[in-house]
Amino acid sequence: MIKEALRSILPDRTAFHLLATALGRAVQHGSLVVIDPWGQRHVFGPDDTPTASIRLTDPRIPGRILADPMLGVGEAYMDGTLVLEQGSLRDFLMMGASIASDLASPSQKPQRPNPVERARTNVAHHYDLSEELYRLFLDPDLQYSCAYFQDGDESLELAQAKKKRHIAAKLRLETGARVLDIGSGWGGLALELASRHGVEVDGLTLSQEQFKVATARVADGGLEPHVRFHLRDYRHETGVYDRIVSVGMFEHVGPTHYGEFFNIVHRLLAPDGLAVIHAIGRTGPPSGCDPWIEKYIFPGGYCPALSEVFTAIEPSGLRVTDVELLPLHYAETLRCWSERFRAHRARAAEIYDERFCRMWEFYLAACEAAFRGGNMTVFQIQLTRSIKASPPTRDYMIDEERRLLV
């Protein structure tokens, strides 16, 4: 509130002076050059060679950045009033991952309830974009979640295949098992589990576009009736399943519904069943949503602190039997997506427009910076109702992944 008030009453040059003072404290590594709206050059940081150089072309931008760093910088880049003079957007945002924490005041925005209709609208905002857009930067299987760079030098395609194999190993699949995929995306994981492991899969999505693509893929792969996709919220599911998997969906549940989510997983899971939840979270304490990401990319989205997740699991009756964190794997995934998007940027501009392309570039680069230099992570949590459902060591995961290499 104080910064919002300052933005409305401070003269533009005074706002830039305050911003420059903050940058002088915040830039501890590398060197950032800022050319102000009046053409003056300012250097921040200890290095002689600039890591990045930017030009601000609108006198109002310093006040907007002071009021909300991520929102102000993101909107200025989208509008073309923050121009990169030297270095890449990735270079600039990697610096920004450490700078933003110094400029921003820590706060936790109250989370609104996320009823089914609001959840459907939020999903449509992001996932009902053109299928062709996603095919420009994802792998052919349309995996839109953290890949698994087991060796560190895999192609994106191989790393995504390893991700599916890694999750399958944690699920301990048996032929004929009933599997529920909550947030089934474009269907790649469900198709993989059915075709390679002989299981029966029901996938849930709220995205019309993803449902259309996934359903067509079932027919193309000859997997009817082993894979079925449904336009259905997880809260409306009534079956009982031997295995439950959810990849990249928990971020859209909302904190006010975490307890409900895990209670439903418990209800849908067979007594000797097993579930794996894969989602983005944070290693620090609970915090507010990134305002730029919430406004432009994932409305209603929230990446929980691990403490929030475990607090919600505890009263559900589910047991946590394995936890793994994969932050740098997602950083690499985002780097690959960014490179592919840049390679096909001209086509993306034809599908949408230049401002959309700037928004998407900023989204991918900012998220990579958050995973590489901030406190964002990816967690995979294995859950059971019975302690006997999961072996006492992880050896079975390694053995299964090796078997799947054949």
PDB file of N, CA and C in Angstrom, residues 53-121:
ATOM      1  N   SER A  53      22.140  -4.848 -19.891  1.00  0.00           N
ATOM      2  CA  SER A  53      21.920  -3.408 -19.978  1.00  0.00           C
ATOM      3  C   SER A  53      20.507  -3.187 -20.488  1.00  0.00           C
ATOM      4  N   ILE A  54      19.746  -2.330 -19.791  1.00  0.00           N
ATOM      5  CA  ILE A  54      18.364  -2.066 -20.188  1.00  0.00           C
ATOM      6  C   ILE A  54      18.144  -0.567 -20.343  1.00  0.00           C
ATOM      7  N   ARG A  55      17.173  -0.230 -21.170  1.00  0.00           N
ATOM      8  CA  ARG A  55      16.770   1.167 -21.346  1.00  0.00           C
ATOM      9  C   ARG A  55      15.302   1.294 -20.966  1.00  0.00           C
ATOM     10  N   LEU A  56      15.009   2.261 -20.097  1.00  0.00           N
ATOM     11  CA  LEU A  56      13.626   2.574 -19.740  1.00  0.00           C
ATOM     12  C   LEU A  56      13.178   3.764 -20.577  1.00  0.00           C
ATOM     13  N   THR A  57      12.124   3.602 -21.349  1.00  0.00           N
ATOM     14  CA  THR A  57      11.715   4.664 -22.282  1.00  0.00           C
ATOM     15  C   THR A  57      10.520   5.473 -21.793  1.00  0.00           C
ATOM     16  N   ASP A  58       9.917   5.070 -20.688  1.00  0.00           N
ATOM     17  CA  ASP A  58       8.727   5.754 -20.162  1.00  0.00           C
ATOM     18  C   ASP A  58       9.034   6.254 -18.752  1.00  0.00           C
ATOM     19  N   PRO A  59       8.889   7.544 -18.481  1.00  0.00           N
ATOM     20  CA  PRO A  59       9.200   8.075 -17.147  1.00  0.00           C
ATOM     21  C   PRO A  59       8.367   7.472 -16.025  1.00  0.00           C
ATOM     22  N   ARG A  60       7.243   6.844 -16.364  1.00  0.00           N
ATOM     23  CA  ARG A  60       6.386   6.268 -15.320  1.00  0.00           C
ATOM     24  C   ARG A  60       6.878   4.901 -14.838  1.00  0.00           C
ATOM     25  N   ILE A  61       7.786   4.281 -15.587  1.00  0.00           N
ATOM     26  CA  ILE A  61       8.202   2.919 -15.273  1.00  0.00           C
ATOM     27  C   ILE A  61       8.891   2.805 -13.910  1.00  0.00           C
ATOM     28  N   PRO A  62       9.807   3.709 -13.519  1.00  0.00           N
ATOM     29  CA  PRO A  62      10.442   3.548 -12.200  1.00  0.00           C
ATOM     30  C   PRO A  62       9.442   3.468 -11.056  1.00  0.00           C
ATOM     31  N   GLY A  63       8.413   4.303 -11.078  1.00  0.00           N
ATOM     32  CA  GLY A  63       7.397   4.249 -10.032  1.00  0.00           C
ATOM     33  C   GLY A  63       6.640   2.947 -10.029  1.00  0.00           C
ATOM     34  N   ARG A  64       6.361   2.425 -11.219  1.00  0.00           N
ATOM     35  CA  ARG A  64       5.640   1.156 -11.307  1.00  0.00           C
ATOM     36  C   ARG A  64       6.495  -0.005 -10.793  1.00  0.00           C
ATOM     37  N   ILE A  65       7.787   0.049 -11.077  1.00  0.00           N
ATOM     38  CA  ILE A  65       8.679  -1.004 -10.578  1.00  0.00           C
ATOM     39  C   ILE A  65       8.800  -0.920  -9.059  1.00  0.00           C
ATOM     40  N   LEU A  66       8.884   0.285  -8.519  1.00  0.00           N
ATOM     41  CA  LEU A  66       8.936   0.435  -7.068  1.00  0.00           C
ATOM     42  C   LEU A  66       7.683  -0.121  -6.414  1.00  0.00           C
ATOM     43  N   ALA A  67       6.527   0.135  -7.031  1.00  0.00           N
ATOM     44  CA  ALA A  67       5.265  -0.307  -6.452  1.00  0.00           C
ATOM     45  C   ALA A  67       5.154  -1.822  -6.449  1.00  0.00           C
ATOM     46  N   ASP A  68       5.619  -2.450  -7.512  1.00  0.00           N
ATOM     47  CA  ASP A  68       5.558  -3.911  -7.606  1.00  0.00           C
ATOM     48  C   ASP A  68       6.593  -4.353  -8.623  1.00  0.00           C
ATOM     49  N   PRO A  69       7.775  -4.801  -8.168  1.00  0.00           N
ATOM     50  CA  PRO A  69       8.886  -5.054  -9.091  1.00  0.00           C
ATOM     51  C   PRO A  69       8.562  -6.011 -10.233  1.00  0.00           C
ATOM     52  N   MET A  70       8.028  -7.183  -9.920  1.00  0.00           N
ATOM     53  CA  MET A  70       7.792  -8.177 -10.974  1.00  0.00           C
ATOM     54  C   MET A  70       6.706  -7.706 -11.941  1.00  0.00           C
ATOM     55  N   LEU A  71       5.621  -7.176 -11.410  1.00  0.00           N
ATOM     56  CA  LEU A  71       4.547  -6.694 -12.268  1.00  0.00           C
ATOM     57  C   LEU A  71       5.017  -5.518 -13.111  1.00  0.00           C
ATOM     58  N   GLY A  72       5.757  -4.589 -12.492  1.00  0.00           N
ATOM     59  CA  GLY A  72       6.227  -3.418 -13.222  1.00  0.00           C
ATOM     60  C   GLY A  72       7.209  -3.765 -14.317  1.00  0.00           C
ATOM     61  N   VAL A  73       8.175  -4.651 -14.007  1.00  0.00           N
ATOM     62  CA  VAL A  73       9.163  -5.056 -15.012  1.00  0.00           C
ATOM     63  C   VAL A  73       8.499  -5.867 -16.112  1.00  0.00           C
ATOM     64  N   GLY A  74       7.627  -6.821 -15.734  1.00  0.00           N
ATOM     65  CA  GLY A  74       6.978  -7.670 -16.724  1.00  0.00           C
ATOM     66  C   GLY A  74       6.119  -6.881 -17.688  1.00  0.00           C
ATOM     67  N   GLU A  75       5.329  -5.956 -17.174  1.00  0.00           N
ATOM     68  CA  GLU A  75       4.467  -5.166 -18.056  1.00  0.00           C
ATOM     69  C   GLU A  75       5.285  -4.217 -18.925  1.00  0.00           C
ATOM     70  N   ALA A  76       6.368  -3.678 -18.386  1.00  0.00           N
ATOM     71  CA  ALA A  76       7.216  -2.788 -19.184  1.00  0.00           C
ATOM     72  C   ALA A  76       7.864  -3.555 -20.334  1.00  0.00           C
ATOM     73  N   TYR A  77       8.295  -4.804 -20.066  1.00  0.00           N
ATOM     74  CA  TYR A  77       8.878  -5.611 -21.149  1.00  0.00           C
ATOM     75  C   TYR A  77       7.820  -5.952 -22.194  1.00  0.00           C
ATOM     76  N   MET A  78       6.632  -6.317 -21.746  1.00  0.00           N
ATOM     77  CA  MET A  78       5.555  -6.632 -22.683  1.00  0.00           C
ATOM     78  C   MET A  78       5.210  -5.430 -23.565  1.00  0.00           C
ATOM     79  N   ASP A  79       5.193  -4.241 -22.966  1.00  0.00           N
ATOM     80  CA  ASP A  79       4.798  -3.030 -23.689  1.00  0.00           C
ATOM     81  C   ASP A  79       5.922  -2.437 -24.518  1.00  0.00           C
ATOM     82  N   GLY A  80       7.142  -2.957 -24.355  1.00  0.00           N
ATOM     83  CA  GLY A  80       8.278  -2.421 -25.102  1.00  0.00           C
ATOM     84  C   GLY A  80       8.850  -1.154 -24.512  1.00  0.00           C
ATOM     85  N   THR A  81       8.493  -0.814 -23.272  1.00  0.00           N
ATOM     86  CA  THR A  81       9.047   0.372 -22.620  1.00  0.00           C
ATOM     87  C   THR A  81      10.259   0.029 -21.749  1.00  0.00           C
ATOM     88  N   LEU A  82      10.572  -1.259 -21.617  1.00  0.00           N
ATOM     89  CA  LEU A  82      11.829  -1.734 -21.063  1.00  0.00           C
ATOM     90  C   LEU A  82      12.519  -2.491 -22.191  1.00  0.00           C
ATOM     91  N   VAL A  83      13.620  -1.936 -22.662  1.00  0.00           N
ATOM     92  CA  VAL A  83      14.299  -2.470 -23.853  1.00  0.00           C
ATOM     93  C   VAL A  83      15.652  -3.024 -23.452  1.00  0.00           C
ATOM     94  N   LEU A  84      15.955  -4.234 -23.892  1.00  0.00           N
ATOM     95  CA  LEU A  84      17.265  -4.828 -23.632  1.00  0.00           C
ATOM     96  C   LEU A  84      18.278  -4.260 -24.613  1.00  0.00           C
ATOM     97  N   GLU A  85      19.307  -3.591 -24.084  1.00  0.00           N
ATOM     98  CA  GLU A  85      20.359  -3.030 -24.917  1.00  0.00           C
ATOM     99  C   GLU A  85      21.543  -3.995 -25.040  1.00  0.00           C
ATOM    100  N   GLN A  86      21.758  -4.787 -24.008  1.00  0.00           N
ATOM    101  CA  GLN A  86      22.880  -5.733 -23.986  1.00  0.00           C
ATOM    102  C   GLN A  86      22.514  -6.914 -23.106  1.00  0.00           C
ATOM    103  N   GLY A  87      22.943  -8.117 -23.523  1.00  0.00           N
ATOM    104  CA  GLY A  87      22.595  -9.313 -22.783  1.00  0.00           C
ATOM    105  C   GLY A  87      21.219  -9.822 -23.198  1.00  0.00           C
ATOM    106  N   SER A  88      20.899 -11.000 -22.723  1.00  0.00           N
ATOM    107  CA  SER A  88      19.612 -11.613 -23.062  1.00  0.00           C
ATOM    108  C   SER A  88      18.596 -11.357 -21.952  1.00  0.00           C
ATOM    109  N   LEU A  89      17.334 -11.615 -22.269  1.00  0.00           N
ATOM    110  CA  LEU A  89      16.293 -11.522 -21.248  1.00  0.00           C
ATOM    111  C   LEU A  89      16.606 -12.483 -20.107  1.00  0.00           C
ATOM    112  N   ARG A  90      17.125 -13.654 -20.451  1.00  0.00           N
ATOM    113  CA  ARG A  90      17.496 -14.639 -19.429  1.00  0.00           C
ATOM    114  C   ARG A  90      18.585 -14.079 -18.516  1.00  0.00           C
ATOM    115  N   ASP A  91      19.604 -13.414 -19.089  1.00  0.00           N
ATOM    116  CA  ASP A  91      20.668 -12.813 -18.273  1.00  0.00           C
ATOM    117  C   ASP A  91      20.081 -11.789 -17.300  1.00  0.00           C
ATOM    118  N   PHE A  92      19.213 -10.946 -17.826  1.00  0.00           N
ATOM    119  CA  PHE A  92      18.624  -9.882 -17.021  1.00  0.00           C
ATOM    120  C   PHE A  92      17.775 -10.458 -15.888  1.00  0.00           C
ATOM    121  N   LEU A  93      16.949 -11.472 -16.193  1.00  0.00           N
ATOM    122  CA  LEU A  93      16.053 -12.014 -15.183  1.00  0.00           C
ATOM    123  C   LEU A  93      16.781 -12.897 -14.179  1.00  0.00           C
ATOM    124  N   MET A  94      17.896 -13.501 -14.579  1.00  0.00           N
ATOM    125  CA  MET A  94      18.693 -14.224 -13.594  1.00  0.00           C
ATOM    126  C   MET A  94      19.240 -13.258 -12.549  1.00  0.00           C
ATOM    127  N   MET A  95      19.615 -12.049 -12.971  1.00  0.00           N
ATOM    128  CA  MET A  95      20.000 -11.022 -11.998  1.00  0.00           C
ATOM    129  C   MET A  95      18.791 -10.611 -11.164  1.00  0.00           C
ATOM    130  N   GLY A  96      17.654 -10.502 -11.843  1.00  0.00           N
ATOM    131  CA  GLY A  96      16.443 -10.047 -11.176  1.00  0.00           C
ATOM    132  C   GLY A  96      15.947 -10.986 -10.100  1.00  0.00           C
ATOM    133  N   ALA A  97      16.274 -12.283 -10.196  1.00  0.00           N
ATOM    134  CA  ALA A  97      15.824 -13.240  -9.184  1.00  0.00           C
ATOM    135  C   ALA A  97      16.347 -12.872  -7.807  1.00  0.00           C
ATOM    136  N   SER A  98      17.558 -12.320  -7.748  1.00  0.00           N
ATOM    137  CA  SER A  98      18.109 -11.908  -6.459  1.00  0.00           C
ATOM    138  C   SER A  98      17.743 -10.463  -6.125  1.00  0.00           C
ATOM    139  N   ILE A  99      17.579  -9.634  -7.156  1.00  0.00           N
ATOM    140  CA  ILE A  99      17.252  -8.224  -6.928  1.00  0.00           C
ATOM    141  C   ILE A  99      15.835  -8.065  -6.400  1.00  0.00           C
ATOM    142  N   ALA A 100      14.893  -8.851  -6.954  1.00  0.00           N
ATOM    143  CA  ALA A 100      13.478  -8.672  -6.627  1.00  0.00           C
ATOM    144  C   ALA A 100      13.210  -8.831  -5.139  1.00  0.00           C
ATOM    145  N   SER A 101      13.905  -9.768  -4.496  1.00  0.00           N
ATOM    146  CA  SER A 101      13.671  -9.992  -3.069  1.00  0.00           C
ATOM    147  C   SER A 101      14.061  -8.774  -2.243  1.00  0.00           C
ATOM    148  N   ASP A 102      15.002  -7.976  -2.750  1.00  0.00           N
ATOM    149  CA  ASP A 102      15.419  -6.770  -2.033  1.00  0.00           C
ATOM    150  C   ASP A 102      14.428  -5.636  -2.254  1.00  0.00           C
ATOM    151  N   LEU A 103      13.834  -5.586  -3.447  1.00  0.00           N
ATOM    152  CA  LEU A 103      12.911  -4.493  -3.767  1.00  0.00           C
ATOM    153  C   LEU A 103      11.512  -4.744  -3.227  1.00  0.00           C
ATOM    154  N   ALA A 104      11.107  -6.031  -3.206  1.00  0.00           N
ATOM    155  CA  ALA A 104       9.723  -6.353  -2.869  1.00  0.00           C
ATOM    156  C   ALA A 104       9.544  -6.502  -1.362  1.00  0.00           C
ATOM    157  N   SER A 105       8.360  -6.116  -0.903  1.00  0.00           N
ATOM    158  CA  SER A 105       7.997  -6.346   0.492  1.00  0.00           C
ATOM    159  C   SER A 105       7.308  -7.701   0.592  1.00  0.00           C
ATOM    160  N   PRO A 106       7.769  -8.581   1.496  1.00  0.00           N
ATOM    161  CA  PRO A 106       7.130  -9.889   1.612  1.00  0.00           C
ATOM    162  C   PRO A 106       5.685  -9.741   2.072  1.00  0.00           C
ATOM    163  N   SER A 107       4.794 -10.418   1.386  1.00  0.00           N
ATOM    164  CA  SER A 107       3.385 -10.362   1.744  1.00  0.00           C
ATOM    165  C   SER A 107       2.716 -11.643   1.288  1.00  0.00           C
ATOM    166  N   GLN A 108       1.597 -11.935   1.907  1.00  0.00           N
ATOM    167  CA  GLN A 108       0.829 -13.105   1.513  1.00  0.00           C
ATOM    168  C   GLN A 108      -0.580 -12.653   1.183  1.00  0.00           C
ATOM    169  N   LYS A 109      -0.901 -12.690  -0.092  1.00  0.00           N
ATOM    170  CA  LYS A 109      -2.211 -12.270  -0.543  1.00  0.00           C
ATOM    171  C   LYS A 109      -3.242 -13.307  -0.143  1.00  0.00           C
ATOM    172  N   PRO A 110      -4.352 -12.887   0.451  1.00  0.00           N
ATOM    173  CA  PRO A 110      -5.377 -13.872   0.801  1.00  0.00           C
ATOM    174  C   PRO A 110      -5.851 -14.625  -0.437  1.00  0.00           C
ATOM    175  N   GLN A 111      -6.023 -15.930  -0.302  1.00  0.00           N
ATOM    176  CA  GLN A 111      -6.440 -16.751  -1.423  1.00  0.00           C
ATOM    177  C   GLN A 111      -7.957 -16.882  -1.459  1.00  0.00           C
ATOM    178  N   ARG A 112      -8.515 -16.641  -2.648  1.00  0.00           N
ATOM    179  CA  ARG A 112      -9.947 -16.782  -2.809  1.00  0.00           C
ATOM    180  C   ARG A 112     -10.313 -18.258  -2.950  1.00  0.00           C
ATOM    181  N   PRO A 113     -11.542 -18.614  -2.587  1.00  0.00           N
ATOM    182  CA  PRO A 113     -12.009 -19.977  -2.870  1.00  0.00           C
ATOM    183  C   PRO A 113     -11.944 -20.252  -4.374  1.00  0.00           C
ATOM    184  N   ASN A 114     -11.819 -21.515  -4.719  1.00  0.00           N
ATOM    185  CA  ASN A 114     -11.674 -21.916  -6.121  1.00  0.00           C
ATOM    186  C   ASN A 114     -12.753 -22.934  -6.491  1.00  0.00           C
ATOM    187  N   PRO A 115     -14.021 -22.501  -6.551  1.00  0.00           N
ATOM    188  CA  PRO A 115     -15.085 -23.436  -6.915  1.00  0.00           C
ATOM    189  C   PRO A 115     -14.921 -23.919  -8.352  1.00  0.00           C
ATOM    190  N   VAL A 116     -15.718 -24.916  -8.728  1.00  0.00           N
ATOM    191  CA  VAL A 116     -15.533 -25.588 -10.012  1.00  0.00           C
ATOM    192  C   VAL A 116     -15.600 -24.615 -11.180  1.00  0.00           C
ATOM    193  N   GLU A 117     -16.555 -23.724 -11.204  1.00  0.00           N
ATOM    194  CA  GLU A 117     -16.701 -22.818 -12.356  1.00  0.00           C
ATOM    195  C   GLU A 117     -15.522 -21.858 -12.469  1.00  0.00           C
ATOM    196  N   ARG A 118     -15.047 -21.362 -11.335  1.00  0.00           N
ATOM    197  CA  ARG A 118     -13.873 -20.485 -11.387  1.00  0.00           C
ATOM    198  C   ARG A 118     -12.649 -21.285 -11.831  1.00  0.00           C
ATOM    199  N   ALA A 119     -12.512 -22.511 -11.331  1.00  0.00           N
ATOM    200  CA  ALA A 119     -11.387 -23.356 -11.743  1.00  0.00           C
ATOM    201  C   ALA A 119     -11.415 -23.580 -13.246  1.00  0.00           C
ATOM    202  N   ARG A 120     -12.605 -23.815 -13.800  1.00  0.00           N
ATOM    203  CA  ARG A 120     -12.723 -24.052 -15.241  1.00  0.00           C
ATOM    204  C   ARG A 120     -12.319 -22.807 -16.028  1.00  0.00           C
ATOM    205  N   THR A 121     -12.733 -21.636 -15.564  1.00  0.00           N
ATOM    206  CA  THR A 121     -12.371 -20.385 -16.239  1.00  0.00           C
ATOM    207  C   THR A 121     -10.872 -20.135 -16.175  1.00  0.00           C
TER     208      THR A 121
END
